[in-house]
Short mmCIF file of C-alpha atoms in Angstrom, two decimals:
data_model
loop_
_atom_site.label_atom_id
_atom_site.label_comp_id
_atom_site.label_asym_id
_atom_site.label_seq_id
_atom_site.Cartn_x
_atom_site.Cartn_y
_atom_site.Cartn_z
CA UNK C 1 2.77 -4.29 -4.12
CA UNK C 2 5.16 -7.64 -6.16
CA UNK C 3 8.08 -5.47 -5.12
CA UNK C 4 6.97 -5.22 -1.17
CA UNK C 5 6.34 -9.19 -1.68
CA UNK C 6 9.55 -10.23 -3.23
CA UNK C 7 11.61 -8.23 -0.16
CA UNK C 8 11.75 -11.46 2.17
CA UNK C 9 13.57 -13.22 -0.50
CA UNK C 10 15.85 -10.72 -1.32
CA UNK C 11 16.57 -9.92 2.53
CA UNK C 12 18.37 -13.74 2.44
CA UNK C 13 19.41 -13.40 -1.66
CA UNK C 14 20.43 -9.62 -1.73
CA UNK C 15 21.28 -7.47 1.28
CA UNK C 16 22.81 -4.98 -0.40
CA UNK C 17 20.76 -4.63 -3.21
CA UNK C 18 17.78 -4.12 -0.32
CA UNK C 19 20.42 -1.73 1.29
CA UNK C 20 20.83 0.12 -2.09
CA UNK C 21 17.17 0.26 -3.40
CA UNK C 22 14.65 0.07 -0.51
CA UNK C 23 15.39 4.04 1.16
CA UNK C 24 14.29 5.73 -2.18
CA UNK C 25 11.48 3.35 -3.86
CA UNK C 26 10.01 3.98 0.44
CA UNK C 27 9.52 7.28 -0.08
CA UNK C 28 7.20 6.77 -2.95
CA UNK C 29 5.18 3.90 -0.46
CA UNK C 30 2.26 4.15 2.64
CA UNK C 31 2.47 4.19 5.52
CA UNK C 32 0.33 0.42 4.85
CA UNK C 33 3.02 -0.71 2.95
CA UNK C 34 5.66 0.61 4.87
CA UNK C 35 4.90 -1.69 7.50
CA UNK C 36 5.18 -5.17 5.08
CA UNK C 37 8.48 -3.94 4.45
CA UNK C 38 9.22 -4.20 8.25
CA UNK C 39 7.87 -7.63 8.37
CA UNK C 40 8.51 -9.27 5.31
CA UNK C 41 12.18 -8.84 6.90
CA UNK C 42 11.48 -9.72 10.23
CA UNK C 43 9.97 -12.82 8.44
CA UNK C 44 12.70 -13.72 6.24
CA UNK C 45 15.15 -15.82 8.82
CA UNK C 46 18.28 -13.38 7.28
CA UNK C 47 20.62 -13.59 10.36
CA UNK C 48 21.18 -9.90 8.92
CA UNK C 49 17.81 -9.02 9.25
CA UNK C 50 18.74 -7.12 12.35
CA UNK C 51 21.00 -4.76 11.11
CA UNK C 52 18.54 -4.20 7.73
CA UNK C 53 15.67 -2.73 9.51
CA UNK C 54 18.02 -0.24 11.50
CA UNK C 55 19.98 0.15 8.58
CA UNK C 56 16.51 1.55 6.71
CA UNK C 57 15.16 3.15 10.01
CA UNK C 58 14.82 6.36 8.84
CA UNK C 59 13.51 5.01 5.62
CA UNK C 60 10.99 4.33 6.77
CA UNK C 61 6.95 6.44 8.72
CA UNK C 62 7.26 8.01 11.53
CA UNK C 63 4.33 5.49 12.92
CA UNK C 64 6.26 2.27 11.72
CA UNK C 65 9.65 2.92 13.50
CA UNK C 66 8.39 1.70 16.55
CA UNK C 67 7.80 -1.84 14.87
CA UNK C 68 11.02 -1.99 13.23
CA UNK C 69 12.67 -1.42 16.59
CA UNK C 70 10.54 -4.19 18.46
CA UNK C 71 11.18 -6.33 15.88
CA UNK C 72 15.04 -5.98 15.95
CA UNK C 73 14.99 -6.86 19.65
CA UNK C 74 12.70 -9.63 18.92
CA UNK C 75 15.65 -11.12 16.70
CA UNK C 76 18.18 -10.56 19.50
#
């Protein structure tokens, strides 16, 4: 849970680390955590948040994927 709380900050300062690390870690996390990941990234203010959400898309629980798409669409 502590890791999820830092995702928003990391999306602004170390995007490449998130892209490399999150897919593997997300395999261990429940759907509710996937939801928090999407919301943390979406609210981060990172100019690359849409790219990050789409890069992680296949790692998200299928129920959470529409949220990631919606957040990406709202960014535009």
